[in-house]
Structures are given as structure tokens and as C-alpha cells.
XYZ file of C-alpha atoms in Angstrom:
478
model
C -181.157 234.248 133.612
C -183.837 236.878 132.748
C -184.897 238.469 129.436
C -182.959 241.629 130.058
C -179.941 239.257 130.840
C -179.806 238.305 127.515
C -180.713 241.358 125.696
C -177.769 242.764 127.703
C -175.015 240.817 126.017
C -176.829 241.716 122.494
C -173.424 243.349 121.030
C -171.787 239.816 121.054
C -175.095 238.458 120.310
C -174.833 240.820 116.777
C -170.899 239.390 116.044
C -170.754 235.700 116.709
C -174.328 235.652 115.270
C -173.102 237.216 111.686
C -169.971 235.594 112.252
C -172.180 232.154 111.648
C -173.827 233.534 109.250
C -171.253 234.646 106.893
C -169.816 231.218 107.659
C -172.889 229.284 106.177
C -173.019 231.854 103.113
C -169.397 231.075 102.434
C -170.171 227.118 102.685
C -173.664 227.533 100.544
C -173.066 230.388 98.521
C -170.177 231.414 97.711
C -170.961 233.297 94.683
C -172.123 236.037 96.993
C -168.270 236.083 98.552
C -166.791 239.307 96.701
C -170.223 241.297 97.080
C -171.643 240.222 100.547
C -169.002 239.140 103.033
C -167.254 242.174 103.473
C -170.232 244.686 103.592
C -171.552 242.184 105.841
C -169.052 242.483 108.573
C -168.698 246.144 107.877
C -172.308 246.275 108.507
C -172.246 243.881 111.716
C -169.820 246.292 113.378
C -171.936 249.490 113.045
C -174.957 246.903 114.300
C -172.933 246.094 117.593
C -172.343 249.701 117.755
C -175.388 250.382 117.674
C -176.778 247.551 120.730
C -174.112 248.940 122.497
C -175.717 252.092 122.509
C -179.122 250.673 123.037
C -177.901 248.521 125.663
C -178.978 250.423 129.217
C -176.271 251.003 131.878
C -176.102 248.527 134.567
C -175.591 244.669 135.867
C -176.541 242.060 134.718
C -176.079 238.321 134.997
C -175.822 238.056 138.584
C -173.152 241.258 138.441
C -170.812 239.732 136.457
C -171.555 241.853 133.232
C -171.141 245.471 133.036
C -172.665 248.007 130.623
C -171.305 251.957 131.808
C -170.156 254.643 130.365
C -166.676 253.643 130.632
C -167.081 250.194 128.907
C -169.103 252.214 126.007
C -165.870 254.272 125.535
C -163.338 251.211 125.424
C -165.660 249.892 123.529
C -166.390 252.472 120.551
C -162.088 252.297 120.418
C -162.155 248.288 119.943
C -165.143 248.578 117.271
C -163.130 251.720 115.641
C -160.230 248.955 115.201
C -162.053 246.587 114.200
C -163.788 248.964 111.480
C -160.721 249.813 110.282
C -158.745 246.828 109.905
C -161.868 245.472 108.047
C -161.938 248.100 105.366
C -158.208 247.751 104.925
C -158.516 243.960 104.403
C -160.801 244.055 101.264
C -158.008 244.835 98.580
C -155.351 242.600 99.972
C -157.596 239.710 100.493
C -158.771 239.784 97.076
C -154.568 240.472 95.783
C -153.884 237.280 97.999
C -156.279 235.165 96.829
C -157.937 234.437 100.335
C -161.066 236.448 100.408
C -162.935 233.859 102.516
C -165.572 233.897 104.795
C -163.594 232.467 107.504
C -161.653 235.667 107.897
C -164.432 238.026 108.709
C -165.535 235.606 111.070
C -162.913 235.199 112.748
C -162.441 238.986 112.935
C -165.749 239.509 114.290
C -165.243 236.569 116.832
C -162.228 238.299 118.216
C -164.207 241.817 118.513
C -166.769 239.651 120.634
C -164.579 238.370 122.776
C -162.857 241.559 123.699
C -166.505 243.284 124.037
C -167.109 240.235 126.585
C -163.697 240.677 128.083
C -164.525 244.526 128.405
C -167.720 244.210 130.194
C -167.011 241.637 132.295
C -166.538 242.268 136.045
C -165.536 238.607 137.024
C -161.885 236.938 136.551
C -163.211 233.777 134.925
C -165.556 235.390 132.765
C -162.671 237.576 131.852
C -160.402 234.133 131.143
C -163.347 232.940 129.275
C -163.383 236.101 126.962
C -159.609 236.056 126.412
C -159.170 232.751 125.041
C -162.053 233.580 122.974
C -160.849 236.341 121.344
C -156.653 235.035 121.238
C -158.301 231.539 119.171
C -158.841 233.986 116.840
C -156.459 235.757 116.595
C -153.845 232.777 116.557
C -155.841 231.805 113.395
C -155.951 235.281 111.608
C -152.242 235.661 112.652
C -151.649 232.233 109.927
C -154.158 233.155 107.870
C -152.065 232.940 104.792
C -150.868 229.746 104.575
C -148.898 230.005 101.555
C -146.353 232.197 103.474
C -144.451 230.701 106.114
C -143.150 233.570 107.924
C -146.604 233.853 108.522
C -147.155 230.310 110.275
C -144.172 230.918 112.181
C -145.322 234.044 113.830
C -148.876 232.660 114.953
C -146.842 229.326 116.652
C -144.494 232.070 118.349
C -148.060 233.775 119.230
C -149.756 230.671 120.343
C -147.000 229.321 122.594
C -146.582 232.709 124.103
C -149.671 232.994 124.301
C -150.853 230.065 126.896
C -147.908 230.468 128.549
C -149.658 234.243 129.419
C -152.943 232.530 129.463
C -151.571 230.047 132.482
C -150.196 232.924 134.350
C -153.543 234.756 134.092
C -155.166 231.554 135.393
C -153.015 231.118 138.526
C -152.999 234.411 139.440
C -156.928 234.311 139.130
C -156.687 230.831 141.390
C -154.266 232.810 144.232
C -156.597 235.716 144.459
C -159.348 233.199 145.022
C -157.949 231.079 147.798
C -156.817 234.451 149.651
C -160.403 236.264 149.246
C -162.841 233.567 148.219
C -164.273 235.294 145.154
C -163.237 236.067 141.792
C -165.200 239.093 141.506
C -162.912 242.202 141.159
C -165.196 244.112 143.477
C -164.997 241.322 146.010
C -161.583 241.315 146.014
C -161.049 244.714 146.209
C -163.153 244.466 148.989
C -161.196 241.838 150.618
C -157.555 243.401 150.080
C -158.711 246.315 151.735
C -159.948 244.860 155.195
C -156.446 243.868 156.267
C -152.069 243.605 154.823
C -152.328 241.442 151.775
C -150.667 238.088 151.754
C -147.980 236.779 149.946
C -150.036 235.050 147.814
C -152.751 237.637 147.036
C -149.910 240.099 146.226
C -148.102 237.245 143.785
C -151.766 236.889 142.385
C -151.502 240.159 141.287
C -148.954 240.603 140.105
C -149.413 236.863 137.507
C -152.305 239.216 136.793
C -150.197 242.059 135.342
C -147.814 239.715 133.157
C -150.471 238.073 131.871
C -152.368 241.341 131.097
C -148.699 242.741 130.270
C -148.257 239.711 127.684
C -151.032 241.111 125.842
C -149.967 245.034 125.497
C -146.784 244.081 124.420
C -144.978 245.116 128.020
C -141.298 244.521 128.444
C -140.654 242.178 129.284
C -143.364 240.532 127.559
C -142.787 241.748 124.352
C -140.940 239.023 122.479
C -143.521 238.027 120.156
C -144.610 241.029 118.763
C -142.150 241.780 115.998
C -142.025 238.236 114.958
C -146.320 238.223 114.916
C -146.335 241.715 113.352
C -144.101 241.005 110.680
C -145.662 237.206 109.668
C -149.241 238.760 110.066
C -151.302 240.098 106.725
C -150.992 243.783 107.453
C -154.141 244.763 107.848
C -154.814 242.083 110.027
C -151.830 243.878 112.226
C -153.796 247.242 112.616
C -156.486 245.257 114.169
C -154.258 243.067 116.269
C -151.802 245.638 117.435
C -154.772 247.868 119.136
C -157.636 246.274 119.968
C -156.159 243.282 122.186
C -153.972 246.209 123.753
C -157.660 248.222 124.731
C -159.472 245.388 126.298
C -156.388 244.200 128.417
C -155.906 247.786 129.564
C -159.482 248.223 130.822
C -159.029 244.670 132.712
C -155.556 245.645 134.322
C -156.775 249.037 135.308
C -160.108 247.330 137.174
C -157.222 244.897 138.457
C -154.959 247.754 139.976
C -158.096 249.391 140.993
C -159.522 246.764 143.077
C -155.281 246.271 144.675
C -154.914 250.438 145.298
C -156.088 250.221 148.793
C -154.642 247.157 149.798
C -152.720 248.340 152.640
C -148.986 247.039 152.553
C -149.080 246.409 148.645
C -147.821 249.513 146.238
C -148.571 247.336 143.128
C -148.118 251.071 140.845
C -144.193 250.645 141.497
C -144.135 247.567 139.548
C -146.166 249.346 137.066
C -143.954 252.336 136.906
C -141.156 250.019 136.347
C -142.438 248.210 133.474
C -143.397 251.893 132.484
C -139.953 252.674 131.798
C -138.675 249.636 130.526
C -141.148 249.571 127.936
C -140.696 253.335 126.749
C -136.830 252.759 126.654
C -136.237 248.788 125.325
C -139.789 249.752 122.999
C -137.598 253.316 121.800
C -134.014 252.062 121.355
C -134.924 248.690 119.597
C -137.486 250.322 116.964
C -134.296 253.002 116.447
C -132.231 250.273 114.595
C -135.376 248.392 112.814
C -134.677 248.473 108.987
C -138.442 246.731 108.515
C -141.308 249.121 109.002
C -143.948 246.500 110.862
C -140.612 245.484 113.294
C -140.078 248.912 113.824
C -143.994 249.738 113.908
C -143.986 246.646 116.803
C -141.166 248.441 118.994
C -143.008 251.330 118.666
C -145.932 249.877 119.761
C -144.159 248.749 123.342
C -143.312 252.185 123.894
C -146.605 253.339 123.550
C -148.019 251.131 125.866
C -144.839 252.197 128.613
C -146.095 255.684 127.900
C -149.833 254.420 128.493
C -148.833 252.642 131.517
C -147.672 256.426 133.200
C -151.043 257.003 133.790
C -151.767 253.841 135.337
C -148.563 254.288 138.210
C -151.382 256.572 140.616
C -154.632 255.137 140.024
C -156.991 257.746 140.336
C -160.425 258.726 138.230
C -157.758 260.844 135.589
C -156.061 257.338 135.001
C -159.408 256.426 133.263
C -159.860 259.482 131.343
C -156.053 259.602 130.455
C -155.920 255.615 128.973
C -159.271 256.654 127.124
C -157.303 259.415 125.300
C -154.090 257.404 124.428
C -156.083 254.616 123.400
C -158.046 255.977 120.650
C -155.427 258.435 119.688
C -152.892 254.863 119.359
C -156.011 253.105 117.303
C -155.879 255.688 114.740
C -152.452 256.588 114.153
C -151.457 252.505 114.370
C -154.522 251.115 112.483
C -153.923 254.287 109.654
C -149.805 253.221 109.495
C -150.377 249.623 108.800
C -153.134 250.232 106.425
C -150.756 252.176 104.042
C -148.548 249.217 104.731
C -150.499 246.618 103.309
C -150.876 249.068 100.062
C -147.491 249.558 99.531
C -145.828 245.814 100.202
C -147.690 244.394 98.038
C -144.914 241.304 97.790
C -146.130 239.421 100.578
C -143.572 236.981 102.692
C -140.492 239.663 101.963
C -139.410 242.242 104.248
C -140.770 245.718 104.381
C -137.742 247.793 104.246
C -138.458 251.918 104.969
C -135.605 251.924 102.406
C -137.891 250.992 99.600
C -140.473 254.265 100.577
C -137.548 256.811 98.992
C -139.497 259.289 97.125
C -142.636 257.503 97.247
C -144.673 260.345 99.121
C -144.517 262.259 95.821
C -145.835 259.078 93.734
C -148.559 258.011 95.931
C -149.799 261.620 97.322
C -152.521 260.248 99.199
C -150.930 257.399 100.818
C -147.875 259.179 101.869
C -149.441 262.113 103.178
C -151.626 259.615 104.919
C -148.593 257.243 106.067
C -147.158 261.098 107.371
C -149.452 261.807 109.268
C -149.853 258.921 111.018
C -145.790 259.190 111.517
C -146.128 262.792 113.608
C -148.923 261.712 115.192
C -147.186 258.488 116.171
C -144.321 260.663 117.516
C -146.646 262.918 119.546
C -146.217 266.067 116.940
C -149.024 268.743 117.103
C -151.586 269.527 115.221
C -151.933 265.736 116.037
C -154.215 263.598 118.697
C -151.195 261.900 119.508
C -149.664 264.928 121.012
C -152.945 265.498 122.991
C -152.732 261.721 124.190
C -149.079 262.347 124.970
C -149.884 265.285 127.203
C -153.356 264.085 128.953
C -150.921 261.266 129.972
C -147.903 263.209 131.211
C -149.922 266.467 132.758
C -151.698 262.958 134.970
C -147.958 262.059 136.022
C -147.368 265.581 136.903
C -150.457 266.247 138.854
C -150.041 262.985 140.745
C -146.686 263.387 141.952
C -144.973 261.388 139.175
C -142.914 263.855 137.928
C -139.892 261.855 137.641
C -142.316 259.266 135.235
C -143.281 261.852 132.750
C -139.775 263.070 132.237
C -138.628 259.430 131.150
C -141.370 259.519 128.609
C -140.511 263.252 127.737
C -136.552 262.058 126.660
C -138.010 258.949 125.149
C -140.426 260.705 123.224
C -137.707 262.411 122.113
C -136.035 259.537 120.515
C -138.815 258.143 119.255
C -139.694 261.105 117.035
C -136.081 260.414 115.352
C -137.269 257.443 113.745
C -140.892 258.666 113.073
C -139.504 261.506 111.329
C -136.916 259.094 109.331
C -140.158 258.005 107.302
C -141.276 261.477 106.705
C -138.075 261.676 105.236
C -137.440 258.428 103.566
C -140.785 259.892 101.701
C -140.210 262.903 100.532
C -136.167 263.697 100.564
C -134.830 261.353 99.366
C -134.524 260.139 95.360
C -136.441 257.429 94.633
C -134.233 254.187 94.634
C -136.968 252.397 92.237
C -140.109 252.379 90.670
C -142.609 250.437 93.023
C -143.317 247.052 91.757
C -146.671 245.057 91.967
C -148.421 248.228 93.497
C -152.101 247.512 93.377
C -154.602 249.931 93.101
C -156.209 249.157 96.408
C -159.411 251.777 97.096
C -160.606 249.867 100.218
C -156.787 250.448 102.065
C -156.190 253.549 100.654
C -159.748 254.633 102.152
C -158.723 253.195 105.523
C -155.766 255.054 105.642
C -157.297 258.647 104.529
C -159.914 258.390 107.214
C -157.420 257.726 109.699
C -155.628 260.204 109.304
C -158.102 262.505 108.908
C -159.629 261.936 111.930
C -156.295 262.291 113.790
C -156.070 265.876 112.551
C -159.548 266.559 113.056
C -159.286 265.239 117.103
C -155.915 267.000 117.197
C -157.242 270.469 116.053
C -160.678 270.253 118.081
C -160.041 267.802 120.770
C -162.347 269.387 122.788
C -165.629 267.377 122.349
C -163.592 264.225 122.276
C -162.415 265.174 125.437
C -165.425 265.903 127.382
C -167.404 262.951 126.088
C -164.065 260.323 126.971
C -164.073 262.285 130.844
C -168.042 261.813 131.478
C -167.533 257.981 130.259
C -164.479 257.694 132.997
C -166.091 259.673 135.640
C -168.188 257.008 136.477
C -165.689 254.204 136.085
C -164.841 251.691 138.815
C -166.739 253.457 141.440
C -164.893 257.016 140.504
């Protein structure tokens, strides 16, 4: 291990390193607990920004760690999450009563690990960086003990959870007994020479659940409404997206590495889970009373609509998951941050019924929660219409015309119950006067800047655009 080894993996360095940190303030002074810990973490994130900036593109560690344009771009969406959820998180922690050091650790912990889990180029470092980051997550997911809907969820998450994490780790073991490395190069490598076997094409294929587990693919989806709705809130605008971006880069470097496998057409069984995600994600979250179950269904569609672009792998597949990615981190992060404003009553349900006529009596928030609600339902002026159609125009060009029309008509549905909000908000009486309402500046201020930058990137998405295709030109060898 060299010098530049180490200063290579400095972004992590940054996270678990204040993560410690904050941990020994909390234990020795936690006086400093309102005023330090969350400018702290706030402050760590723009610090790993920054070393991943610094960092220069390249190997290191043997080959096993990656720094590229590509990983810098998955990686600005998973800090952009992270930023977000953080700033949310001030004025419910304090409401709650749980403003602990423990919880920006944790948070930052989890960013690390899906940095790691970004970067890395090897299937056990990858394993290594994904139970890393779900440990945390499992423990944010309970973090408020004092609701049990809350410790539910995270045992429905954990459970799930290693049962994803054992199919990950035999698919990793098949792929290494038919190729004899576990670097995704390697086997790439390896697949191509010859007609895969059985048992590379079955390690594949664990690969994709496992990864599928974590996006929230049908039909691996079952915990997500359950997690979503048991979770603090804005906990849930950091778990719903970033998880979602660093298991995306790792399955597309995964299909990548089986494309030329001759005999093996692994983007069938990604088309298929495609579809069953956009319609099971669509037709559940049309009959969801609660906003965060209905926000979780929504969720699986998004990633079946994601997945379009990943059915022909090509150097567009890269550019197009870029897009939808950042485009889902703002308009998801931005809705559950007005969430955890308006349910204040923590433990009950969040019925969309309760929103009537609220848009008018919290301007900011409902315009905010609006936005985020077109956007959601690929509307323009919006980035998640441009995500929508960087991802379908891919389909189209690649001969998967059939693909894009199935997310066209699901689309379709989907904006029924996006636009039942918008409604819910601003047509119809108000049932009753909102009770326990905080003022809460730091979720209101997550929630204004997400939606502001989703009109911003939908109005002049061109510099987004070129900057997101230079960083997935490169990608994978592209």
C-alpha cells in the first residue's frame, strides 16, 4: 500500500473520520450537541466533496479502487442525498427529542460505505462496502425507539436484508469458481472468451436480485413500504435514493462486464423486471391512502423506468441512469422533506387526506411538496420530465421501442396519483386545522432548495447534461 493509496480513499477517510469524531464530542461534550453536530456533518459532506474532487482519476490499491469521471458523478448524487436528508433532519430531531450524535454518524457511515461501494471495482470489496453502509442504515431505520412501527420496519429491513446480502455473496462465489477472479474486469474478460456456464449465468443473475433487493425491484420490493413508513422521514429521503445510486452503478458494471458473454442475454431479465416494476410500483401506489406507502410504490416504478436504460447496455445507459438518478434524488429527497414538516405526530399514518387545503396555509411547503409532485410524474418545466425522456429516447434509439411504450402508459398512471396531491392541496376545503405543526426552518429549507433546483435543471438542463455525458463517456471502458 503506497502513500497515494491512501490519499486515494480520502473521501471515506473525511466521513468515518468525523463520524468518530462527532461520536467522542457527543460522549465528552455534549453541551456542544444543538450547535456543533449538525454543522459538523453538514460540513463533513462538502469536505468529502471536496477530496473527491481533489482525488486524481485512476487505480489504486492494486486496481481494486476506482476514481473516474463516472464515479465523481454517482458520487456528487449520493453526497446531494446525503446533504439533503441532513438539513431536513435538524428540526425533527430536535421535535423528537433524539438529536444525538449517533445519528449523524451513522449517516455519514452509510455515505462512506456507498462512496466505497461506488468506487470499488472488485466483488468483495463491493460486499465489504454494502454491509457497511446497510449496518447503518438498519440502525437509522429504528432510530426512534419510542415508536414501534419504527422497530418493526428496520427488523423487516434487516431480515430482508441478509437474505439479499447472501444472494449477493453466492453469486459473487459462482462467478469466482467459473472465472477465478472477482474482479469485474476479469470476469468480463472471462465470459467473453467462450458460452457462459450454468453457473456463471446463475451468478449473475444472484447478482441482480441482490442488487435488485436494494432499488426496490419487483419482486424485491416487499420491504420498502413497511421501512418507509416506520423510518423518521427525513431519514427516508436519504434512504430511498442514495442506496438506490450506488447499487445502480454496481449492477450496471455487473451487466457490463456479462454484455458480451456470448450465449447469455442477461438485459431480458432486466427488461422484465423493467416492467414489472413500472406496473406492480404504478398500480399499488394508485390505491395508497398514506403518502410515504404511496411515495415507496412510487419509488419501484422509478427504478422499472431506470432499469429501461439498462435493457441495451451501451455508453447512453451511463449517461441516461446519471440523469434519472439525480433528477429521482431531488424530487424524492424534496417530497419527504415536506413530509417530515407536515406529520409532525410521529408513529400515526400520513394520510394525503389530511393535506386538503393545506397548499394555501403553508405556501412554501406546498408549492415545494408540488413541485416535487410534477416532477415526480415526469411534468415539464421539470428535470423529471428530462430524466423521463433521456431514458425513453435510449429505449428508442436502441431498438427497445416496445420498453419505452410500457413506461409511456405507466407514466401515465402514475401522474394520476401525483396530481391527486396537487389537488388534495389546493382544491379541496380544508378538512382541519393542522395540529402540532412545528415551525421547522431546517426542513422547510431542504424542501425549497429541492425544488428549486428541479426547476432550475428542468428549464436549463443543458449544462447538467453535458457535464453528466463527459463523466459517462469514459465509464466502464466506453
Amino acid at each position: 500500500m503506497t502513500q497515494a493509496d491512501v490519499w486515494s480513499l480520502a473521501p471515506e477517510i473525511v466521513l468515518t473520520g468525523a463520524g468518530i469524531l462527532i461520536l467522542l464530542l457527543e460522549a465528552f461534550t455534549p453541551s456542544l450537541r444543538r450547535a456543533f453536530t449538525a454543522l459538523a456533518a453538514l460540513s463533513t459532506l462538502v469536505a468529502a466533496w471536496a477530496a473527491v474532487a481533489w482525488v486524481p482519476e485512476g487505480l489504486s490499491f492494486g486496481g481494486i479502487v476506482e476514481h473516474s469521471p463516472v464515479t465523481l458523478a454517482f458520487t456528487l448524487v449520493v453526497l446531494l442525498s446525503a446533504f439533503l436528508g441532513l438539513v431536513a433532519s435538524g428540526g425533527y430531531l430536535r421535535r423528537e427529542g433524539i438529536l444525538t450524535g449517533e445519528y449523524h454518524a451513522l449517516f455519514l457511515w452509510a455515505a462512506a460505505g456507498m462512496l466505497f461501494m461506488l468506487r470499488a471495482t472488485e466483488l468483495l470489496t463491493v460486499f465489504v462496502a454494502l454491509e457497511t453502509l446497510s449496518l447503518a442504515l438498519y440502525a437509522l431505520c429504528a432510530f426512534h425507539r419510542k415508536v414501534r412501527v419504527g422497530t418493526e420496519a428496520a427488523i423487516k429491513y434487516f431480515l430482508m436484508g441478509a437474505f439479499a446480502s447472501a444472494f449477493v455473496l453466492y453469486g459473487i462465489a459462482l462467478l469466482y469458481g467459473e472465472t477465478g477472479t472477482t474482479a469485474l474486469a476479469g470476469i468480463g474478460e472471462a465470459l467473453a472468451l467462450g458460452e457462459v456456464s450454468l453457473l456463471a449465468g446463475l451468478g449473475v443473475l444472484l447478482l441482480v436480485a441482490g442488487f435488485g433487493f436494494k432499488m426496490s425491484l419487483v419482486p424485491f420490493h416487499a420491504w420498502s413500504p413497511d421501512a418507509y413508513q416506520g423510518a423518521p422521514s427525513p431519514f427516508v429521503a436519504f434512504l430511498s435514493v442514495a442506496p438506490k445510486v450506488a447499487s445502480a452503478l454496481v449492477l450496471l458494471r455487473v451487466l457490463t462486464a456479462s454484455a458480451e458473454a456470448a450465449g447469455f442475454d442477461v438485459g431480458q431479465v432486466v427488461a422484465a423486471l423493467a416492467v414489472l416494476s413500472m406496473v406492480v410500483g404504478n398500480l399499488l401506489a394508485l390505491v395508497q391512502r398514506d403518502i410515504k406507502r404511496m411515495l415507496a410504490y412510487s419509488g419501484i416504478a422509478h427504478m422499472g423506468y431506470l432499469l429501461i436504460a439498462m435493457a441495451t447496455m451501451t455508453p447512453g445507459s451511463y449517461h441516461a441512469v446519471l440523469v434519472y438518478l439525480l433528477a429521482y434524488a431531488l424530487m424524492n429527497a424534496g417530497a419527504f422533506a415536506v413530509v417530515a414538516v407536515l406529520y409532525a405526530r410521529t408513529g400515526e399514518q400520513h394520510l394525503i387526506s389530511e393535506l386538503s387545503g393545506w397548499g394555501y396555509r403553508f405556501p412554501w411547503l406546498g408549492a415545494a411538496l408540488a413541485v416535487c409532485m410534477l416532477s415526480l410524474g415526469g411534468l415539464p418545466p421539470t428535470v423529471g420530465f428530462i430524466g423521463k425522456y433521456v431514458v425513453f429516447i435510449h429505449a428508442v434509439q436502441n431498438g427497445d421501442l416496445w420498453l419505452a411504450v410500457v413506461g409511456v402508459l405507466t407514466s401515465i398512471v402514475g401522474v394520476f396519483y401525483y396530481l391527486r396531491i396537487v389537488y388534495t392541496l389546493y382544491m379541496r376545503p380544508e378538512e382541519h386545522a393542522p395540529v402540532g405543526v412545528p415551525r421547522d426552518l431546517w426542513g422547510g429549507t431542504a424542501a425549497v432548495l429541492a425544488a428549486v433546483a428541479i426547476l432550475l435543471l428542468g428549464v436549463l438542463p443543458g449544462a447538467l447534461l453535458d457535464w453528466l455525458w463527459r463523466g459517462a463517456a469514459g465509464a466502464a471502458g466506453f
